[in-house]
Amino acid sequence: MKINQIYVNLPVKDIQKTKEFWTKLGFSINEQITDERAVCVIMNDNTYVMFLTEEHFQTFSERPVPKGDTTQVLIAIGLDSREEVDQLVNTAVENGAYQHEEPQDYGWMYHNSFWDINGHGWNVMFSDPSQMPKE
């Protein structure tokens, strides 16, 4: 079996602010499945993030939406260079996100991270497996 698409569903308070945030980061929106209850952010040809109002999110699960300072998931995404990693994180911070932790450089892998305007954690990384140390 092979997955051909992935949709990550995350609860948010404000659809319009969320849409504006991700657009400023350079991502496109699938307007066909975006409305006042949901915005579909296109991460790449096969990966999408559905940001749903908390009320709409609750129609998909009987579990409560995490409040405030809780973390249910950290999303890790890979980019093509260290420069792209820092550019995305810096742009996010400039637009209301905040730094999660200091960048980490392991030689063959580099990552930086931020909490978005809705409190969701994003680990952004670049890796070159050919540079991974051999044991």
XYZ file of N, CA and C in Angstrom:
405
model
N 0.840 -1.167 0.000
C 0.000 0.000 0.000
C 0.891 1.238 0.000
N 0.466 2.269 -0.732
C 1.218 3.513 -0.790
C 0.235 4.675 -0.731
N 0.473 5.594 0.179
C -0.398 6.766 0.318
C -0.127 7.719 -0.833
N -1.193 8.241 -1.459
C -0.996 9.165 -2.571
C -1.269 10.628 -2.195
N -1.857 10.867 -1.035
C -2.085 12.220 -0.540
C -2.159 12.179 0.978
N -1.864 13.319 1.602
C -2.060 13.434 3.040
C -2.732 14.770 3.323
N -3.733 14.725 4.188
C -4.432 15.910 4.679
C -4.274 15.928 6.191
N -3.651 16.970 6.697
C -3.518 17.158 8.138
C -4.624 18.124 8.539
N -5.428 17.764 9.532
C -6.528 18.612 9.991
C -6.160 19.221 11.343
N -6.219 20.549 11.432
C -5.849 21.245 12.651
C -6.913 22.280 13.017
N -7.268 22.379 14.297
C -8.266 23.362 14.720
C -7.660 24.763 14.841
N -8.465 25.769 14.493
C -8.049 27.172 14.601
C -9.225 28.021 15.072
N -8.913 29.199 15.558
C -9.960 30.113 15.987
C -10.430 31.022 14.854
N -9.520 31.453 13.967
C -9.847 32.446 12.960
C -9.355 31.991 11.586
N -10.281 31.633 10.712
C -9.951 31.141 9.371
C -9.251 32.216 8.551
N -9.764 33.431 8.539
C -9.200 34.490 7.706
C -7.763 34.818 8.109
N -7.496 34.950 9.404
C -6.132 35.238 9.857
C -5.196 34.082 9.512
N -5.688 32.865 9.636
C -4.887 31.689 9.301
C -4.565 31.674 7.807
N -5.550 31.957 6.996
C -5.351 32.012 5.540
C -4.311 33.077 5.184
N -4.431 34.247 5.767
C -3.486 35.327 5.498
C -2.069 34.946 5.939
N -1.941 34.330 7.111
C -0.637 33.922 7.630
C 0.069 32.990 6.650
N -0.596 31.924 6.238
C 0.050 30.928 5.377
C 0.288 31.458 3.978
N -0.546 32.352 3.498
C -0.319 32.982 2.203
C 0.938 33.852 2.264
N 1.125 34.585 3.363
C 2.332 35.410 3.531
C 3.590 34.555 3.572
N 3.469 33.314 3.994
C 4.613 32.406 4.013
C 4.901 31.827 2.627
N 4.023 32.116 1.658
C 4.257 31.693 0.282
C 3.479 30.474 -0.169
N 2.534 30.011 0.654
C 1.757 28.830 0.280
C 0.470 29.225 -0.433
N 0.017 28.349 -1.319
C -1.230 28.561 -2.047
C -2.396 27.982 -1.266
N -3.579 28.442 -1.618
C -4.820 27.986 -1.000
C -5.648 27.261 -2.048
N -6.222 26.114 -1.675
C -7.190 25.446 -2.552
C -8.543 26.067 -2.248
N -8.933 27.013 -3.079
C -10.175 27.761 -2.857
C -11.420 26.889 -3.023
N -11.299 25.769 -3.741
C -12.456 24.890 -3.956
C -12.955 24.262 -2.659
N -12.055 24.065 -1.700
C -12.479 23.465 -0.438
C -12.173 24.391 0.744
N -12.201 25.685 0.477
C -12.012 26.712 1.497
C -13.299 27.510 1.620
N -13.709 27.741 2.865
C -14.886 28.572 3.119
C -14.741 29.217 4.484
N -15.805 29.677 5.077
C -15.720 30.349 6.379
C -15.416 29.377 7.525
N -15.501 28.063 7.273
C -15.224 27.058 8.304
C -13.873 26.391 8.143
N -13.267 26.509 6.960
C -12.036 25.777 6.679
C -11.208 26.479 5.606
N -9.892 26.359 5.738
C -8.980 26.806 4.688
C -8.020 25.658 4.404
N -7.862 25.361 3.112
C -6.972 24.284 2.689
C -5.675 24.902 2.158
N -4.583 24.683 2.891
C -3.273 25.186 2.496
C -2.544 24.065 1.750
N -2.044 24.391 0.571
C -1.339 23.416 -0.262
C 0.140 23.458 0.091
N 0.632 22.379 0.701
C 2.045 22.295 1.054
C 2.882 21.841 -0.148
N 2.360 20.891 -0.898
C 2.943 20.459 -2.174
C 1.854 19.714 -2.928
N 2.204 19.045 -4.020
C 1.202 18.392 -4.861
C 0.414 17.303 -4.154
N 0.934 16.778 -3.051
C 0.277 15.655 -2.377
C 0.007 15.884 -0.897
N 0.349 17.057 -0.378
C 0.231 17.311 1.051
C -0.538 18.604 1.285
N -1.575 18.507 2.114
C -2.455 19.636 2.373
C -2.713 19.744 3.871
N -2.862 20.978 4.342
C -3.251 21.171 5.727
C -4.614 21.847 5.719
N -5.561 21.177 6.365
C -6.908 21.714 6.513
C -6.996 22.364 7.886
N -7.046 23.692 7.895
C -7.248 24.426 9.135
C -8.749 24.633 9.270
N -9.332 24.079 10.329
C -10.778 24.082 10.533
C -11.114 24.892 11.777
N -12.205 25.647 11.719
C -12.628 26.321 12.943
C -12.800 25.251 14.020
N -12.606 25.647 15.259
C -12.732 24.677 16.350
C -14.100 24.002 16.318
N -15.141 24.761 16.024
C -16.494 24.193 15.973
C -16.609 23.149 14.866
N -16.064 23.466 13.695
C -16.125 22.534 12.569
C -15.233 21.319 12.845
N -14.076 21.545 13.441
C -13.169 20.459 13.797
C -13.874 19.455 14.705
N -14.677 19.951 15.642
C -15.392 19.092 16.593
C -16.393 18.160 15.912
N -16.804 18.460 14.676
C -17.720 17.560 13.977
C -17.017 16.303 13.483
N -15.661 16.296 13.521
C -14.891 15.146 13.073
C -14.403 14.270 14.219
N -14.533 14.759 15.456
C -14.025 14.006 16.598
C -14.836 14.339 17.845
N -15.056 13.339 18.661
C -15.764 13.564 19.919
C -14.816 14.064 21.011
N -13.520 14.044 20.745
C -12.539 14.509 21.729
C -12.478 16.030 21.736
N -12.203 16.615 22.893
C -12.137 18.080 22.971
C -10.910 18.639 22.250
N -11.050 19.852 21.745
C -9.931 20.563 21.139
C -8.984 20.971 22.266
N -7.682 20.710 22.121
C -6.735 21.107 23.169
C -6.787 22.622 23.398
N -6.676 23.025 24.622
C -6.742 24.440 24.976
C -5.366 24.958 25.361
N -5.085 26.170 24.968
C -3.934 26.923 25.442
C -2.582 26.294 25.277
N -1.996 25.867 26.379
C -0.596 25.466 26.380
C -0.379 23.961 26.232
N -1.282 23.271 25.558
C -1.100 21.839 25.321
C -0.570 21.609 23.911
N 0.045 20.462 23.684
C 0.535 20.088 22.360
C 0.063 18.679 22.060
N -0.626 18.512 20.966
C -1.070 17.191 20.541
C -0.161 16.628 19.458
N 0.415 17.519 18.637
C 1.212 17.064 17.503
C 2.219 18.150 17.133
N 3.367 17.742 16.640
C 4.341 18.632 16.018
C 4.467 18.175 14.576
N 4.351 19.106 13.649
C 4.421 18.764 12.235
C 5.830 19.062 11.746
N 6.461 18.091 11.110
C 7.797 18.275 10.550
C 7.691 18.321 9.036
N 8.302 19.344 8.447
C 8.311 19.474 6.989
C 9.742 19.671 6.523
N 10.053 19.138 5.353
C 11.395 19.245 4.796
C 11.434 20.206 3.628
N 12.493 21.001 3.560
C 12.713 21.924 2.456
C 14.035 21.587 1.780
N 14.356 22.308 0.705
C 15.499 21.962 -0.135
C 16.828 22.564 0.295
N 16.838 23.471 1.281
C 18.108 24.050 1.717
C 17.972 24.645 3.118
N 19.109 24.847 3.758
C 19.133 25.509 5.065
C 18.567 26.926 4.950
N 18.909 27.589 3.849
C 18.438 28.957 3.635
C 16.913 29.007 3.563
N 16.299 28.042 2.870
C 14.833 27.988 2.802
C 14.233 27.744 4.179
N 14.879 26.905 4.979
C 14.401 26.623 6.337
C 14.346 27.918 7.130
N 15.460 28.638 7.164
C 15.501 29.874 7.945
C 14.580 30.942 7.369
N 14.483 31.002 6.050
C 13.592 31.989 5.426
C 12.144 31.751 5.844
N 11.699 30.496 5.819
C 10.328 30.188 6.195
C 10.084 30.510 7.669
N 10.992 30.099 8.537
C 10.819 30.363 9.970
C 10.841 31.866 10.240
N 11.792 32.586 9.636
C 11.867 34.037 9.843
C 10.612 34.739 9.346
N 10.095 34.332 8.197
C 8.865 34.935 7.668
C 7.694 34.629 8.586
N 7.636 33.419 9.106
C 6.561 33.062 10.047
C 6.619 33.961 11.278
N 7.812 34.128 11.839
C 7.971 34.949 13.037
C 7.609 36.408 12.741
N 8.001 36.901 11.575
C 7.663 38.275 11.178
C 6.154 38.482 11.046
N 5.408 37.384 10.870
C 3.971 37.469 10.653
C 3.150 36.927 11.818
N 3.730 36.916 13.006
C 2.955 36.585 14.197
C 3.265 35.272 14.869
N 4.066 34.421 14.248
C 4.476 33.168 14.897
C 5.587 33.489 15.887
N 5.994 32.501 16.664
C 7.162 32.718 17.509
C 8.069 31.499 17.473
N 9.357 31.792 17.674
C 10.404 30.772 17.605
C 10.141 29.689 18.641
N 10.246 28.446 18.223
C 10.059 27.310 19.128
C 11.330 27.073 19.932
N 12.442 26.967 19.241
C 13.739 26.736 19.867
C 14.802 27.249 18.913
N 16.024 27.312 19.367
C 17.119 27.745 18.503
C 17.350 26.701 17.404
N 17.826 27.131 16.227
C 18.125 26.164 15.165
C 19.123 25.113 15.637
N 18.987 23.924 15.104
C 19.878 22.806 15.436
C 20.596 22.364 14.160
N 21.926 22.264 14.223
C 22.720 21.865 13.066
C 23.483 20.592 13.409
N 23.156 19.512 12.720
C 23.793 18.219 12.960
C 24.761 17.854 11.838
N 25.076 18.820 10.993
C 25.956 18.557 9.860
C 25.186 18.056 8.658
N 24.646 16.871 8.757
C 23.872 16.294 7.655
C 22.395 16.709 7.703
N 21.955 17.238 8.869
C 20.567 17.683 9.022
C 20.563 19.006 9.779
N 19.689 19.896 9.341
C 19.536 21.198 9.972
C 18.054 21.426 10.181
N 17.689 21.917 11.372
C 16.280 22.242 11.552
C 16.094 23.471 12.418
N 14.973 24.111 12.166
C 14.542 25.308 12.865
C 13.060 25.102 13.106
N 12.436 25.884 13.968
C 11.038 25.593 14.268
C 10.300 26.828 14.758
N 8.974 26.760 14.649
C 8.143 27.852 15.136
C 6.783 27.316 15.576
N 6.130 28.105 16.428
C 4.733 27.891 16.785
C 3.942 28.877 15.935
N 2.981 28.401 15.158
C 2.227 29.311 14.289
C 1.247 30.157 15.100
N 0.472 30.991 14.419
C -0.427 31.923 15.111
C -1.546 31.220 15.857
N -1.732 29.937 15.593
C -2.749 29.150 16.288
C -2.150 28.228 17.348
N -0.829 28.300 17.540
C -0.170 27.483 18.551
C 0.262 26.109 18.076
N 0.188 25.850 16.763
C 0.627 24.561 16.219
C 2.132 24.594 15.993
N 2.810 23.512 16.364
C 4.256 23.430 16.240
C 4.697 22.927 14.880
N 5.665 23.622 14.283
C 6.207 23.279 12.973
C 7.718 23.151 13.080
N 8.234 21.963 12.820
C 9.670 21.720 12.724
C 10.013 21.725 11.245
N 10.877 22.646 10.852
C 11.228 22.821 9.442
C 12.673 22.368 9.285
N 12.914 21.470 8.336
C 14.259 20.904 8.258
C 14.753 20.740 6.832
N 16.061 20.651 6.732
C 16.766 20.271 5.506
C 17.705 19.146 5.898
N 17.767 18.117 5.081
C 18.733 17.052 5.361
C 19.371 16.564 4.073
N 20.590 16.126 4.221
C 21.341 15.522 3.127
C 21.817 14.163 3.635
N 21.028 13.113 3.403
C 21.370 11.791 3.934
C 22.745 11.286 3.482
N 23.243 11.773 2.359
C 24.571 11.332 1.896
C 25.671 11.813 2.840
N 25.370 12.812 3.673
C 26.348 13.339 4.629
C 26.186 12.724 6.027
N 25.226 11.812 6.183
C 24.994 11.187 7.476
C 26.222 10.374 7.885
N 26.661 10.523 9.126
C 27.840 9.765 9.570
C 27.609 8.262 9.471
N 28.644 7.568 9.054
C 28.594 6.101 8.979
C 29.038 5.548 10.317
N 28.328 4.534 10.794
C 28.701 3.937 12.087
C 29.706 2.855 11.922
